[in-house]
PDB file of C-alpha atoms in Angstrom:
ATOM      1  CA  UNK A   1      72.399 238.833 -45.540  1.00  0.00           C
ATOM      2  CA  UNK A   2      69.888 241.198 -45.189  1.00  0.00           C
ATOM      3  CA  UNK A   3      68.560 243.576 -47.496  1.00  0.00           C
ATOM      4  CA  UNK A   4      69.955 246.918 -47.630  1.00  0.00           C
ATOM      5  CA  UNK A   5      67.907 250.063 -46.716  1.00  0.00           C
ATOM      6  CA  UNK A   6      68.596 252.404 -49.968  1.00  0.00           C
ATOM      7  CA  UNK A   7      69.272 256.296 -48.100  1.00  0.00           C
ATOM      8  CA  UNK A   8      69.090 258.956 -50.984  1.00  0.00           C
ATOM      9  CA  UNK A   9      71.394 261.958 -49.703  1.00  0.00           C
ATOM     10  CA  UNK A  10      71.066 265.177 -50.475  1.00  0.00           C
ATOM     11  CA  UNK A  11      73.773 267.187 -51.075  1.00  0.00           C
ATOM     12  CA  UNK A  12      75.532 271.149 -51.230  1.00  0.00           C
ATOM     13  CA  UNK A  13      79.526 270.527 -51.668  1.00  0.00           C
ATOM     14  CA  UNK A  14      79.839 273.852 -49.972  1.00  0.00           C
ATOM     15  CA  UNK A  15      77.669 273.283 -46.854  1.00  0.00           C
ATOM     16  CA  UNK A  16      79.859 272.265 -44.151  1.00  0.00           C
ATOM     17  CA  UNK A  17      77.253 271.033 -42.256  1.00  0.00           C
ATOM     18  CA  UNK A  18      75.762 268.194 -45.130  1.00  0.00           C
ATOM     19  CA  UNK A  19      79.897 267.646 -45.516  1.00  0.00           C
ATOM     20  CA  UNK A  20      79.581 265.992 -41.527  1.00  0.00           C
ATOM     21  CA  UNK A  21      76.203 264.291 -42.010  1.00  0.00           C
ATOM     22  CA  UNK A  22      77.643 262.973 -44.919  1.00  0.00           C
ATOM     23  CA  UNK A  23      80.472 261.323 -43.566  1.00  0.00           C
ATOM     24  CA  UNK A  24      78.530 259.749 -40.892  1.00  0.00           C
ATOM     25  CA  UNK A  25      76.249 258.217 -43.250  1.00  0.00           C
ATOM     26  CA  UNK A  26      80.004 256.285 -45.152  1.00  0.00           C
ATOM     27  CA  UNK A  27      79.956 255.555 -40.971  1.00  0.00           C
ATOM     28  CA  UNK A  28      76.272 253.982 -41.269  1.00  0.00           C
ATOM     29  CA  UNK A  29      76.813 252.066 -44.638  1.00  0.00           C
ATOM     30  CA  UNK A  30      79.220 250.354 -42.236  1.00  0.00           C
ATOM     31  CA  UNK A  31      77.688 248.808 -39.641  1.00  0.00           C
ATOM     32  CA  UNK A  32      73.587 248.989 -41.049  1.00  0.00           C
ATOM     33  CA  UNK A  33      73.088 246.906 -44.413  1.00  0.00           C
ATOM     34  CA  UNK A  34      72.444 250.702 -45.721  1.00  0.00           C
ATOM     35  CA  UNK A  35      73.379 252.191 -49.003  1.00  0.00           C
ATOM     36  CA  UNK A  36      73.708 255.276 -50.153  1.00  0.00           C
ATOM     37  CA  UNK A  37      72.576 256.595 -53.251  1.00  0.00           C
ATOM     38  CA  UNK A  38      74.019 260.531 -53.582  1.00  0.00           C
ATOM     39  CA  UNK A  39      72.077 263.685 -55.622  1.00  0.00           C
ATOM     40  CA  UNK A  40      73.058 267.560 -55.413  1.00  0.00           C
ATOM     41  CA  UNK A  41      70.997 270.149 -54.384  1.00  0.00           C
ATOM     42  CA  UNK A  42      71.230 273.969 -54.344  1.00  0.00           C
ATOM     43  CA  UNK A  43      71.626 276.546 -51.681  1.00  0.00           C
ATOM     44  CA  UNK A  44      71.784 279.547 -54.148  1.00  0.00           C
ATOM     45  CA  UNK A  45      68.317 277.472 -55.155  1.00  0.00           C
ATOM     46  CA  UNK A  46      67.378 277.494 -51.852  1.00  0.00           C
ATOM     47  CA  UNK A  47      67.682 280.860 -51.507  1.00  0.00           C
ATOM     48  CA  UNK A  48      67.176 282.847 -53.920  1.00  0.00           C
ATOM     49  CA  UNK A  49      64.463 284.312 -53.279  1.00  0.00           C
ATOM     50  CA  UNK A  50      65.643 285.443 -49.475  1.00  0.00           C
ATOM     51  CA  UNK A  51      69.336 287.050 -50.935  1.00  0.00           C
ATOM     52  CA  UNK A  52      68.025 290.756 -49.406  1.00  0.00           C
ATOM     53  CA  UNK A  53      67.382 289.536 -46.033  1.00  0.00           C
ATOM     54  CA  UNK A  54      71.200 287.438 -46.025  1.00  0.00           C
ATOM     55  CA  UNK A  55      74.195 288.989 -45.084  1.00  0.00           C
ATOM     56  CA  UNK A  56      76.516 289.877 -47.646  1.00  0.00           C
ATOM     57  CA  UNK A  57      79.346 288.124 -47.488  1.00  0.00           C
ATOM     58  CA  UNK A  58      76.830 284.871 -47.386  1.00  0.00           C
ATOM     59  CA  UNK A  59      75.200 286.604 -50.818  1.00  0.00           C
ATOM     60  CA  UNK A  60      78.799 285.648 -52.145  1.00  0.00           C
ATOM     61  CA  UNK A  61      79.288 282.879 -50.668  1.00  0.00           C
ATOM     62  CA  UNK A  62      75.739 281.454 -52.997  1.00  0.00           C
ATOM     63  CA  UNK A  63      77.304 283.306 -55.630  1.00  0.00           C
ATOM     64  CA  UNK A  64      79.900 280.632 -55.914  1.00  0.00           C
ATOM     65  CA  UNK A  65      77.809 278.128 -54.733  1.00  0.00           C
ATOM     66  CA  UNK A  66      76.800 277.516 -57.932  1.00  0.00           C
ATOM     67  CA  UNK A  67      80.262 276.367 -59.840  1.00  0.00           C
ATOM     68  CA  UNK A  68      80.078 273.086 -57.458  1.00  0.00           C
ATOM     69  CA  UNK A  69      77.072 272.168 -57.783  1.00  0.00           C
ATOM     70  CA  UNK A  70      77.089 273.049 -61.632  1.00  0.00           C
ATOM     71  CA  UNK A  71      80.478 270.032 -61.637  1.00  0.00           C
ATOM     72  CA  UNK A  72      78.634 267.375 -60.226  1.00  0.00           C
ATOM     73  CA  UNK A  73      75.439 267.702 -61.807  1.00  0.00           C
ATOM     74  CA  UNK A  74      77.729 267.799 -65.305  1.00  0.00           C
ATOM     75  CA  UNK A  75      79.943 264.528 -63.571  1.00  0.00           C
ATOM     76  CA  UNK A  76      76.742 262.782 -63.245  1.00  0.00           C
ATOM     77  CA  UNK A  77      74.619 263.021 -66.408  1.00  0.00           C
ATOM     78  CA  UNK A  78      78.117 262.485 -68.371  1.00  0.00           C
ATOM     79  CA  UNK A  79      79.512 259.498 -66.065  1.00  0.00           C
ATOM     80  CA  UNK A  80      76.600 258.555 -64.487  1.00  0.00           C
ATOM     81  CA  UNK A  81      75.543 258.926 -60.555  1.00  0.00           C
ATOM     82  CA  UNK A  82      78.271 256.440 -59.607  1.00  0.00           C
ATOM     83  CA  UNK A  83      80.963 259.681 -60.136  1.00  0.00           C
ATOM     84  CA  UNK A  84      79.464 261.834 -57.534  1.00  0.00           C
ATOM     85  CA  UNK A  85      80.791 260.338 -54.434  1.00  0.00           C
ATOM     86  CA  UNK A  86      84.121 259.946 -55.399  1.00  0.00           C
ATOM     87  CA  UNK A  87      83.764 263.636 -56.391  1.00  0.00           C
ATOM     88  CA  UNK A  88      82.384 264.996 -53.510  1.00  0.00           C
ATOM     89  CA  UNK A  89      84.361 263.614 -51.365  1.00  0.00           C
ATOM     90  CA  UNK A  90      87.187 265.385 -53.192  1.00  0.00           C
ATOM     91  CA  UNK A  91      85.580 267.852 -52.425  1.00  0.00           C
ATOM     92  CA  UNK A  92      84.788 268.041 -49.716  1.00  0.00           C
ATOM     93  CA  UNK A  93      87.968 266.314 -47.771  1.00  0.00           C
ATOM     94  CA  UNK A  94      89.424 269.945 -49.772  1.00  0.00           C
ATOM     95  CA  UNK A  95      86.679 272.791 -49.295  1.00  0.00           C
ATOM     96  CA  UNK A  96      85.772 271.536 -45.383  1.00  0.00           C
ATOM     97  CA  UNK A  97      89.201 269.167 -44.442  1.00  0.00           C
ATOM     98  CA  UNK A  98      91.358 271.499 -45.581  1.00  0.00           C
ATOM     99  CA  UNK A  99      89.885 274.546 -45.560  1.00  0.00           C
ATOM    100  CA  UNK A 100      90.458 275.340 -48.802  1.00  0.00           C
ATOM    101  CA  UNK A 101      88.992 278.091 -50.574  1.00  0.00           C
ATOM    102  CA  UNK A 102      86.791 277.590 -53.555  1.00  0.00           C
ATOM    103  CA  UNK A 103      88.852 277.828 -57.011  1.00  0.00           C
ATOM    104  CA  UNK A 104      88.815 276.605 -60.361  1.00  0.00           C
ATOM    105  CA  UNK A 105      92.328 274.850 -59.177  1.00  0.00           C
ATOM    106  CA  UNK A 106      90.593 273.001 -55.979  1.00  0.00           C
ATOM    107  CA  UNK A 107      88.100 271.983 -59.125  1.00  0.00           C
ATOM    108  CA  UNK A 108      90.178 270.433 -61.493  1.00  0.00           C
ATOM    109  CA  UNK A 109      92.091 268.762 -58.778  1.00  0.00           C
ATOM    110  CA  UNK A 110      89.086 267.378 -57.074  1.00  0.00           C
ATOM    111  CA  UNK A 111      87.877 265.917 -60.698  1.00  0.00           C
ATOM    112  CA  UNK A 112      90.911 264.738 -61.259  1.00  0.00           C
ATOM    113  CA  UNK A 113      91.087 262.189 -57.777  1.00  0.00           C
ATOM    114  CA  UNK A 114      87.115 261.209 -58.787  1.00  0.00           C
ATOM    115  CA  UNK A 115      88.481 260.247 -61.314  1.00  0.00           C
ATOM    116  CA  UNK A 116      86.907 262.713 -63.584  1.00  0.00           C
ATOM    117  CA  UNK A 117      87.923 264.873 -67.716  1.00  0.00           C
ATOM    118  CA  UNK A 118      89.230 268.561 -66.683  1.00  0.00           C
ATOM    119  CA  UNK A 119      87.418 268.801 -68.861  1.00  0.00           C
ATOM    120  CA  UNK A 120      84.432 269.124 -66.628  1.00  0.00           C
ATOM    121  CA  UNK A 121      85.423 272.492 -64.777  1.00  0.00           C
ATOM    122  CA  UNK A 122      84.418 274.262 -67.490  1.00  0.00           C
ATOM    123  CA  UNK A 123      80.702 273.131 -66.019  1.00  0.00           C
ATOM    124  CA  UNK A 124      80.937 275.715 -62.913  1.00  0.00           C
ATOM    125  CA  UNK A 125      81.120 278.979 -65.831  1.00  0.00           C
ATOM    126  CA  UNK A 126      77.933 277.419 -67.912  1.00  0.00           C
ATOM    127  CA  UNK A 127      74.316 277.647 -66.752  1.00  0.00           C
ATOM    128  CA  UNK A 128      74.054 274.516 -69.274  1.00  0.00           C
ATOM    129  CA  UNK A 129      73.255 272.110 -66.638  1.00  0.00           C
ATOM    130  CA  UNK A 130      71.065 274.764 -63.998  1.00  0.00           C
ATOM    131  CA  UNK A 131      68.006 273.035 -64.692  1.00  0.00           C
ATOM    132  CA  UNK A 132      69.319 269.600 -64.068  1.00  0.00           C
ATOM    133  CA  UNK A 133      70.749 271.406 -60.912  1.00  0.00           C
ATOM    134  CA  UNK A 134      66.756 272.603 -59.877  1.00  0.00           C
ATOM    135  CA  UNK A 135      65.559 269.604 -60.487  1.00  0.00           C
ATOM    136  CA  UNK A 136      67.746 267.493 -58.627  1.00  0.00           C
ATOM    137  CA  UNK A 137      67.638 270.095 -56.168  1.00  0.00           C
ATOM    138  CA  UNK A 138      63.310 270.198 -56.216  1.00  0.00           C
ATOM    139  CA  UNK A 139      63.207 266.823 -56.290  1.00  0.00           C
ATOM    140  CA  UNK A 140      64.834 266.136 -52.335  1.00  0.00           C
ATOM    141  CA  UNK A 141      62.775 270.201 -51.092  1.00  0.00           C
ATOM    142  CA  UNK A 142      59.956 268.376 -52.415  1.00  0.00           C
ATOM    143  CA  UNK A 143      60.103 265.031 -49.754  1.00  0.00           C
ATOM    144  CA  UNK A 144      61.289 267.567 -47.150  1.00  0.00           C
ATOM    145  CA  UNK A 145      58.824 270.890 -47.034  1.00  0.00           C
ATOM    146  CA  UNK A 146      60.932 274.394 -48.171  1.00  0.00           C
ATOM    147  CA  UNK A 147      61.612 275.449 -43.772  1.00  0.00           C
ATOM    148  CA  UNK A 148      64.828 273.221 -44.081  1.00  0.00           C
ATOM    149  CA  UNK A 149      68.206 273.327 -45.150  1.00  0.00           C
ATOM    150  CA  UNK A 150      70.974 270.617 -46.809  1.00  0.00           C
ATOM    151  CA  UNK A 151      71.245 267.965 -46.467  1.00  0.00           C
ATOM    152  CA  UNK A 152      68.287 266.165 -47.001  1.00  0.00           C
ATOM    153  CA  UNK A 153      67.720 262.526 -46.608  1.00  0.00           C
ATOM    154  CA  UNK A 154      65.064 259.941 -47.350  1.00  0.00           C
ATOM    155  CA  UNK A 155      64.162 256.352 -46.831  1.00  0.00           C
ATOM    156  CA  UNK A 156      61.312 254.270 -47.782  1.00  0.00           C
ATOM    157  CA  UNK A 157      58.507 253.469 -44.839  1.00  0.00           C
ATOM    158  CA  UNK A 158      56.990 250.792 -43.673  1.00  0.00           C
ATOM    159  CA  UNK A 159      53.961 252.377 -46.349  1.00  0.00           C
ATOM    160  CA  UNK A 160      56.071 251.777 -48.538  1.00  0.00           C
ATOM    161  CA  UNK A 161      55.849 255.912 -49.119  1.00  0.00           C
ATOM    162  CA  UNK A 162      59.473 257.457 -47.904  1.00  0.00           C
ATOM    163  CA  UNK A 163      60.479 259.689 -45.159  1.00  0.00           C
ATOM    164  CA  UNK A 164      61.977 262.272 -45.296  1.00  0.00           C
ATOM    165  CA  UNK A 165      63.900 264.919 -43.108  1.00  0.00           C
ATOM    166  CA  UNK A 166      66.525 267.505 -42.826  1.00  0.00           C
ATOM    167  CA  UNK A 167      69.674 266.412 -41.307  1.00  0.00           C
ATOM    168  CA  UNK A 168      71.106 265.613 -38.722  1.00  0.00           C
ATOM    169  CA  UNK A 169      73.090 267.973 -37.883  1.00  0.00           C
ATOM    170  CA  UNK A 170      76.145 267.070 -36.018  1.00  0.00           C
ATOM    171  CA  UNK A 171      79.371 267.241 -35.049  1.00  0.00           C
ATOM    172  CA  UNK A 172      81.988 265.749 -35.415  1.00  0.00           C
ATOM    173  CA  UNK A 173      80.888 262.712 -37.108  1.00  0.00           C
ATOM    174  CA  UNK A 174      80.293 259.983 -34.858  1.00  0.00           C
ATOM    175  CA  UNK A 175      82.307 256.633 -35.881  1.00  0.00           C
ATOM    176  CA  UNK A 176      81.053 252.513 -35.272  1.00  0.00           C
ATOM    177  CA  UNK A 177      78.373 252.536 -32.890  1.00  0.00           C
ATOM    178  CA  UNK A 178      77.448 255.031 -32.101  1.00  0.00           C
ATOM    179  CA  UNK A 179      76.770 256.107 -35.827  1.00  0.00           C
ATOM    180  CA  UNK A 180      74.745 253.020 -35.917  1.00  0.00           C
ATOM    181  CA  UNK A 181      73.375 255.090 -32.990  1.00  0.00           C
ATOM    182  CA  UNK A 182      72.241 257.480 -34.398  1.00  0.00           C
ATOM    183  CA  UNK A 183      70.991 256.529 -37.495  1.00  0.00           C
ATOM    184  CA  UNK A 184      68.618 253.757 -35.416  1.00  0.00           C
ATOM    185  CA  UNK A 185      67.383 256.892 -32.914  1.00  0.00           C
ATOM    186  CA  UNK A 186      66.948 259.002 -37.098  1.00  0.00           C
ATOM    187  CA  UNK A 187      65.145 256.671 -38.205  1.00  0.00           C
ATOM    188  CA  UNK A 188      62.626 255.966 -34.925  1.00  0.00           C
ATOM    189  CA  UNK A 189      61.891 259.378 -34.635  1.00  0.00           C
ATOM    190  CA  UNK A 190      61.393 260.666 -38.098  1.00  0.00           C
ATOM    191  CA  UNK A 191      58.820 257.373 -38.159  1.00  0.00           C
ATOM    192  CA  UNK A 192      56.927 258.392 -36.074  1.00  0.00           C
ATOM    193  CA  UNK A 193      53.322 259.919 -37.278  1.00  0.00           C
ATOM    194  CA  UNK A 194      53.139 263.515 -36.937  1.00  0.00           C
ATOM    195  CA  UNK A 195      56.626 263.955 -35.801  1.00  0.00           C
ATOM    196  CA  UNK A 196      58.365 267.135 -36.929  1.00  0.00           C
ATOM    197  CA  UNK A 197      61.281 267.880 -35.215  1.00  0.00           C
ATOM    198  CA  UNK A 198      63.936 267.816 -33.159  1.00  0.00           C
ATOM    199  CA  UNK A 199      66.476 271.011 -32.428  1.00  0.00           C
ATOM    200  CA  UNK A 200      68.085 273.339 -30.141  1.00  0.00           C
ATOM    201  CA  UNK A 201      71.246 276.178 -30.408  1.00  0.00           C
ATOM    202  CA  UNK A 202      74.118 274.597 -31.934  1.00  0.00           C
ATOM    203  CA  UNK A 203      77.023 276.205 -29.724  1.00  0.00           C
ATOM    204  CA  UNK A 204      80.101 275.000 -31.854  1.00  0.00           C
ATOM    205  CA  UNK A 205      81.954 274.992 -35.111  1.00  0.00           C
ATOM    206  CA  UNK A 206      82.381 272.004 -37.390  1.00  0.00           C
ATOM    207  CA  UNK A 207      84.894 269.861 -36.464  1.00  0.00           C
ATOM    208  CA  UNK A 208      86.322 268.131 -39.083  1.00  0.00           C
ATOM    209  CA  UNK A 209      88.757 265.167 -39.068  1.00  0.00           C
ATOM    210  CA  UNK A 210      92.362 265.090 -40.044  1.00  0.00           C
TER     211      UNK A 210
END
């Protein structure tokens, strides 16, 4: 078996596009020798210096976005990084696939599904883990730059340094060989010296699996 490539993945649970990319990465693990390591980043931190430029509805979303990332970091610190994947899946399934509103009840249900103590829900309303949230966010952003969002993915480059990129932004999440082709192509362009961006206007909303 070939040695697995470690792909570090930074996510904010509130972002539907990061959620789709994360489901694609789970497919990539099935079809390529890749192991995903999960990390938290924060849309609230990312946008905190430009709140005046944002619509009120989005500002309200960002204020509420602190809760899930705090809970995720609390789970990671108390139960190890392996706690993040099942917790993210439980959160994302409820928020995105089922279209539920963020609430304390939703956080508690997600913790229970992930096999984590219900007491971790209290982290949502505490600033105890904010420094750790910021540190995890900074690690990902420092690799890729400031003018991007979530998700960020970083993989080892041929020269030993990590290659980091934002995205890919895709809907629905590719599966099987389509997932493999997108992974191969993403790595190819991301590893090209001097390559920075491919982009086109999004003309559809996120499409989630049932």
